[in-house]
Amino acid sequence: MALKKQLLTDLKAAMKAKDKVRKSTITLIRAAILQEEKDKQIDDLEDSDIEAIISKQYKQRKDSLKEFEKAGRDDLIEQTKAEMAIIEDYLPKQLSPDEIGTIVEDTIQEIGAESMKDMGKVMKAIMPKVKGKADGKVVNQIVREKLN
C-alpha cells in the first residue's frame, strides 16, 4: 500500500509543477489500480499486485511504441517514451539476462527438467520468482535456450 500512497503523492507534486505528462501517466496508473480493486472487490491491493499492474501498463506502452515507430508517428513516439520513463520509476529493478539465466538454470536443476517437454513445468516454477522483475517473453526465450 506504500506504492499506492507514493503514486498519490507524486500525482499531487506533478499537478503543482504543472507536469502534464507525469500527471496523466500517474492518473492512468491509478485508474488501472482502482479498476482492479473494483473488479476484485478489494479495498487495497498489495504492492506486488500494484507492481503487476504498473508492469502491464509499461508493457502496453512498449508494444505501442513499436507500432508508432512502424507508422512513423514521431509525436506519439516521444510521448510514449516519456510515459515509459515515468513508469520505470515505479517498477522494481529489472533482472539482467544473466541473472535470469542463473534463476532458470537453478530451477531446471530443482525440477529435473531435461527437454522441451518440461517447458511448462519450468515456466510455472520460474514466473513467481521473477514476477514484476522480468518480462515473460525474455524468460521464455532463455528457458528455451537452456532446454535445447
PDB file of C-alpha atoms in Angstrom:
ATOM      1  CA  MET A   1       0.000   0.000   0.000  1.00  0.00           C
ATOM      2  CA  ALA A   2       3.041   2.245   0.269  1.00  0.00           C
ATOM      3  CA  LEU A   3       3.285   2.284  -3.528  1.00  0.00           C
ATOM      4  CA  LYS A   4      -0.296   3.496  -3.812  1.00  0.00           C
ATOM      5  CA  LYS A   5       0.446   6.372  -1.407  1.00  0.00           C
ATOM      6  CA  GLN A   6       3.622   7.186  -3.353  1.00  0.00           C
ATOM      7  CA  LEU A   7       1.580   7.457  -6.558  1.00  0.00           C
ATOM      8  CA  LEU A   8      -0.842   9.860  -4.891  1.00  0.00           C
ATOM      9  CA  THR A   9       1.991  11.996  -3.515  1.00  0.00           C
ATOM     10  CA  ASP A  10       3.683  12.087  -6.913  1.00  0.00           C
ATOM     11  CA  LEU A  11       0.384  12.965  -8.605  1.00  0.00           C
ATOM     12  CA  LYS A  12      -0.048  15.948  -6.298  1.00  0.00           C
ATOM     13  CA  ALA A  13       3.535  17.054  -6.974  1.00  0.00           C
ATOM     14  CA  ALA A  14       3.007  16.747 -10.742  1.00  0.00           C
ATOM     15  CA  MET A  15      -0.151  18.817 -10.506  1.00  0.00           C
ATOM     16  CA  LYS A  16       1.651  21.554  -8.554  1.00  0.00           C
ATOM     17  CA  ALA A  17       4.535  21.508 -11.040  1.00  0.00           C
ATOM     18  CA  LYS A  18       2.067  21.538 -13.972  1.00  0.00           C
ATOM     19  CA  ASP A  19       3.830  18.483 -15.423  1.00  0.00           C
ATOM     20  CA  LYS A  20       1.092  17.276 -17.783  1.00  0.00           C
ATOM     21  CA  VAL A  21       2.805  14.084 -18.954  1.00  0.00           C
ATOM     22  CA  ARG A  22       3.638  12.881 -15.432  1.00  0.00           C
ATOM     23  CA  LYS A  23       0.149  13.814 -14.203  1.00  0.00           C
ATOM     24  CA  SER A  24      -1.632  11.968 -16.993  1.00  0.00           C
ATOM     25  CA  THR A  25       0.620   8.904 -16.709  1.00  0.00           C
ATOM     26  CA  ILE A  26       0.152   8.601 -12.943  1.00  0.00           C
ATOM     27  CA  THR A  27      -3.582   9.201 -13.341  1.00  0.00           C
ATOM     28  CA  LEU A  28      -3.806   6.319 -15.817  1.00  0.00           C
ATOM     29  CA  ILE A  29      -1.865   4.041 -13.470  1.00  0.00           C
ATOM     30  CA  ARG A  30      -4.109   4.974 -10.532  1.00  0.00           C
ATOM     31  CA  ALA A  31      -7.203   4.375 -12.687  1.00  0.00           C
ATOM     32  CA  ALA A  32      -5.939   0.890 -13.579  1.00  0.00           C
ATOM     33  CA  ILE A  33      -5.339   0.176  -9.886  1.00  0.00           C
ATOM     34  CA  LEU A  34      -8.821   1.393  -8.911  1.00  0.00           C
ATOM     35  CA  GLN A  35     -10.367  -0.704 -11.675  1.00  0.00           C
ATOM     36  CA  GLU A  36      -8.554  -3.790 -10.440  1.00  0.00           C
ATOM     37  CA  GLU A  37      -9.726  -3.106  -6.879  1.00  0.00           C
ATOM     38  CA  LYS A  38     -13.308  -2.776  -8.070  1.00  0.00           C
ATOM     39  CA  ASP A  39     -13.075  -5.917 -10.196  1.00  0.00           C
ATOM     40  CA  LYS A  40     -11.718  -7.956  -7.289  1.00  0.00           C
ATOM     41  CA  GLN A  41     -13.883  -6.109  -4.736  1.00  0.00           C
ATOM     42  CA  ILE A  42     -10.872  -5.312  -2.554  1.00  0.00           C
ATOM     43  CA  ASP A  43     -10.241  -2.043  -0.700  1.00  0.00           C
ATOM     44  CA  ASP A  44      -6.455  -2.023  -1.021  1.00  0.00           C
ATOM     45  CA  LEU A  45      -4.236  -4.090  -3.294  1.00  0.00           C
ATOM     46  CA  GLU A  46      -0.863  -5.313  -2.100  1.00  0.00           C
ATOM     47  CA  ASP A  47       2.260  -3.666  -3.513  1.00  0.00           C
ATOM     48  CA  SER A  48       3.057  -6.813  -5.525  1.00  0.00           C
ATOM     49  CA  ASP A  49      -0.346  -6.587  -7.240  1.00  0.00           C
ATOM     50  CA  ILE A  50       0.175  -2.888  -7.914  1.00  0.00           C
ATOM     51  CA  GLU A  51       3.609  -3.623  -9.378  1.00  0.00           C
ATOM     52  CA  ALA A  52       1.988  -6.159 -11.710  1.00  0.00           C
ATOM     53  CA  ILE A  53      -0.498  -3.515 -12.880  1.00  0.00           C
ATOM     54  CA  ILE A  54       2.280  -0.983 -13.413  1.00  0.00           C
ATOM     55  CA  SER A  55       4.300  -3.596 -15.289  1.00  0.00           C
ATOM     56  CA  LYS A  56       1.309  -4.243 -17.531  1.00  0.00           C
ATOM     57  CA  GLN A  57       0.992  -0.500 -18.213  1.00  0.00           C
ATOM     58  CA  TYR A  58       4.684  -0.398 -19.149  1.00  0.00           C
ATOM     59  CA  LYS A  59       4.323  -3.385 -21.459  1.00  0.00           C
ATOM     60  CA  GLN A  60       1.333  -1.787 -23.206  1.00  0.00           C
ATOM     61  CA  ARG A  61       3.374   1.319 -23.942  1.00  0.00           C
ATOM     62  CA  LYS A  62       6.325  -0.763 -25.102  1.00  0.00           C
ATOM     63  CA  ASP A  63       4.072  -2.579 -27.586  1.00  0.00           C
ATOM     64  CA  SER A  64       2.506   0.704 -28.708  1.00  0.00           C
ATOM     65  CA  LEU A  65       5.945   2.217 -29.229  1.00  0.00           C
ATOM     66  CA  LYS A  66       6.800  -0.462 -31.793  1.00  0.00           C
ATOM     67  CA  GLU A  67       3.609   0.309 -33.712  1.00  0.00           C
ATOM     68  CA  PHE A  68       4.207   4.064 -33.583  1.00  0.00           C
ATOM     69  CA  GLU A  69       7.737   3.555 -34.910  1.00  0.00           C
ATOM     70  CA  LYS A  70       6.404   1.472 -37.814  1.00  0.00           C
ATOM     71  CA  ALA A  71       3.869   4.202 -38.600  1.00  0.00           C
ATOM     72  CA  GLY A  72       6.464   6.984 -38.272  1.00  0.00           C
ATOM     73  CA  ARG A  73       4.451   8.855 -35.627  1.00  0.00           C
ATOM     74  CA  ASP A  74       7.239  10.904 -34.047  1.00  0.00           C
ATOM     75  CA  ASP A  75       4.837  12.852 -31.827  1.00  0.00           C
ATOM     76  CA  LEU A  76       3.446   9.681 -30.253  1.00  0.00           C
ATOM     77  CA  ILE A  77       6.893   8.081 -30.047  1.00  0.00           C
ATOM     78  CA  GLU A  78       8.217  10.925 -27.872  1.00  0.00           C
ATOM     79  CA  GLN A  79       5.133  10.945 -25.646  1.00  0.00           C
ATOM     80  CA  THR A  80       5.229   7.177 -25.185  1.00  0.00           C
ATOM     81  CA  LYS A  81       8.943   7.222 -24.331  1.00  0.00           C
ATOM     82  CA  ALA A  82       8.308   9.938 -21.742  1.00  0.00           C
ATOM     83  CA  GLU A  83       5.485   7.889 -20.212  1.00  0.00           C
ATOM     84  CA  MET A  84       7.684   4.781 -20.127  1.00  0.00           C
ATOM     85  CA  ALA A  85      10.421   6.689 -18.302  1.00  0.00           C
ATOM     86  CA  ILE A  86       7.904   7.805 -15.674  1.00  0.00           C
ATOM     87  CA  ILE A  87       6.500   4.294 -15.255  1.00  0.00           C
ATOM     88  CA  GLU A  88      10.009   2.832 -14.849  1.00  0.00           C
ATOM     89  CA  ASP A  89      10.367   4.863 -11.636  1.00  0.00           C
ATOM     90  CA  TYR A  90       7.666   2.703 -10.021  1.00  0.00           C
ATOM     91  CA  LEU A  91       8.855  -0.688 -11.249  1.00  0.00           C
ATOM     92  CA  PRO A  92      11.287  -2.845  -9.300  1.00  0.00           C
ATOM     93  CA  LYS A  93      14.767  -3.152 -10.753  1.00  0.00           C
ATOM     94  CA  GLN A  94      14.593  -5.456 -13.764  1.00  0.00           C
ATOM     95  CA  LEU A  95      16.758  -8.562 -13.816  1.00  0.00           C
ATOM     96  CA  SER A  96      19.535  -8.773 -16.376  1.00  0.00           C
ATOM     97  CA  PRO A  97      19.581 -11.673 -18.869  1.00  0.00           C
ATOM     98  CA  ASP A  98      22.494 -13.189 -16.911  1.00  0.00           C
ATOM     99  CA  GLU A  99      20.526 -13.062 -13.645  1.00  0.00           C
ATOM    100  CA  ILE A 100      17.503 -14.614 -15.359  1.00  0.00           C
ATOM    101  CA  GLY A 101      19.768 -17.301 -16.829  1.00  0.00           C
ATOM    102  CA  THR A 102      21.041 -18.194 -13.361  1.00  0.00           C
ATOM    103  CA  ILE A 103      17.492 -18.454 -11.996  1.00  0.00           C
ATOM    104  CA  VAL A 104      16.486 -20.583 -14.997  1.00  0.00           C
ATOM    105  CA  GLU A 105      19.434 -22.954 -14.531  1.00  0.00           C
ATOM    106  CA  ASP A 106      18.711 -23.328 -10.806  1.00  0.00           C
ATOM    107  CA  THR A 107      15.030 -24.001 -11.476  1.00  0.00           C
ATOM    108  CA  ILE A 108      15.801 -26.557 -14.189  1.00  0.00           C
ATOM    109  CA  GLN A 109      18.041 -28.419 -11.727  1.00  0.00           C
ATOM    110  CA  GLU A 110      15.413 -28.223  -8.947  1.00  0.00           C
ATOM    111  CA  ILE A 111      12.720 -29.666 -11.189  1.00  0.00           C
ATOM    112  CA  GLY A 112      14.986 -32.069 -13.022  1.00  0.00           C
ATOM    113  CA  ALA A 113      13.855 -30.810 -16.418  1.00  0.00           C
ATOM    114  CA  GLU A 114      15.632 -32.363 -19.364  1.00  0.00           C
ATOM    115  CA  SER A 115      13.841 -31.365 -22.566  1.00  0.00           C
ATOM    116  CA  MET A 116      11.325 -29.001 -24.126  1.00  0.00           C
ATOM    117  CA  LYS A 117       8.579 -31.303 -22.812  1.00  0.00           C
ATOM    118  CA  ASP A 118       9.304 -29.838 -19.363  1.00  0.00           C
ATOM    119  CA  MET A 119       8.970 -26.231 -20.581  1.00  0.00           C
ATOM    120  CA  GLY A 120       5.587 -25.699 -18.888  1.00  0.00           C
ATOM    121  CA  LYS A 121       6.810 -27.009 -15.542  1.00  0.00           C
ATOM    122  CA  VAL A 122       9.893 -24.799 -15.667  1.00  0.00           C
ATOM    123  CA  MET A 123       7.943 -21.665 -16.622  1.00  0.00           C
ATOM    124  CA  LYS A 124       5.362 -22.349 -13.895  1.00  0.00           C
ATOM    125  CA  ALA A 125       8.136 -22.569 -11.306  1.00  0.00           C
ATOM    126  CA  ILE A 126      10.132 -19.566 -12.555  1.00  0.00           C
ATOM    127  CA  MET A 127       7.434 -16.945 -13.076  1.00  0.00           C
ATOM    128  CA  PRO A 128       6.613 -16.430  -9.373  1.00  0.00           C
ATOM    129  CA  LYS A 129      10.338 -15.934  -8.712  1.00  0.00           C
ATOM    130  CA  VAL A 130      10.700 -13.196 -11.328  1.00  0.00           C
ATOM    131  CA  LYS A 131       7.219 -11.637 -11.122  1.00  0.00           C
ATOM    132  CA  GLY A 132       7.493  -7.939 -11.930  1.00  0.00           C
ATOM    133  CA  LYS A 133      11.258  -8.175 -12.319  1.00  0.00           C
ATOM    134  CA  ALA A 134      11.463  -9.704 -15.785  1.00  0.00           C
ATOM    135  CA  ASP A 135       9.423  -9.817 -18.970  1.00  0.00           C
ATOM    136  CA  GLY A 136       7.796 -13.199 -19.550  1.00  0.00           C
ATOM    137  CA  LYS A 137       8.910 -13.240 -23.197  1.00  0.00           C
ATOM    138  CA  VAL A 138      12.559 -12.849 -22.175  1.00  0.00           C
ATOM    139  CA  VAL A 139      12.228 -15.572 -19.544  1.00  0.00           C
ATOM    140  CA  ASN A 140      10.550 -17.865 -22.088  1.00  0.00           C
ATOM    141  CA  GLN A 141      13.353 -17.291 -24.592  1.00  0.00           C
ATOM    142  CA  ILE A 142      16.065 -18.048 -22.034  1.00  0.00           C
ATOM    143  CA  VAL A 143      14.272 -21.198 -20.850  1.00  0.00           C
ATOM    144  CA  ARG A 144      14.058 -22.392 -24.453  1.00  0.00           C
ATOM    145  CA  GLU A 145      17.796 -21.805 -24.951  1.00  0.00           C
ATOM    146  CA  LYS A 146      18.685 -23.697 -21.771  1.00  0.00           C
ATOM    147  CA  LEU A 147      16.400 -26.664 -22.514  1.00  0.00           C
ATOM    148  CA  ASN A 148      17.666 -27.118 -26.093  1.00  0.00           C
TER     149      ASN A 148
END
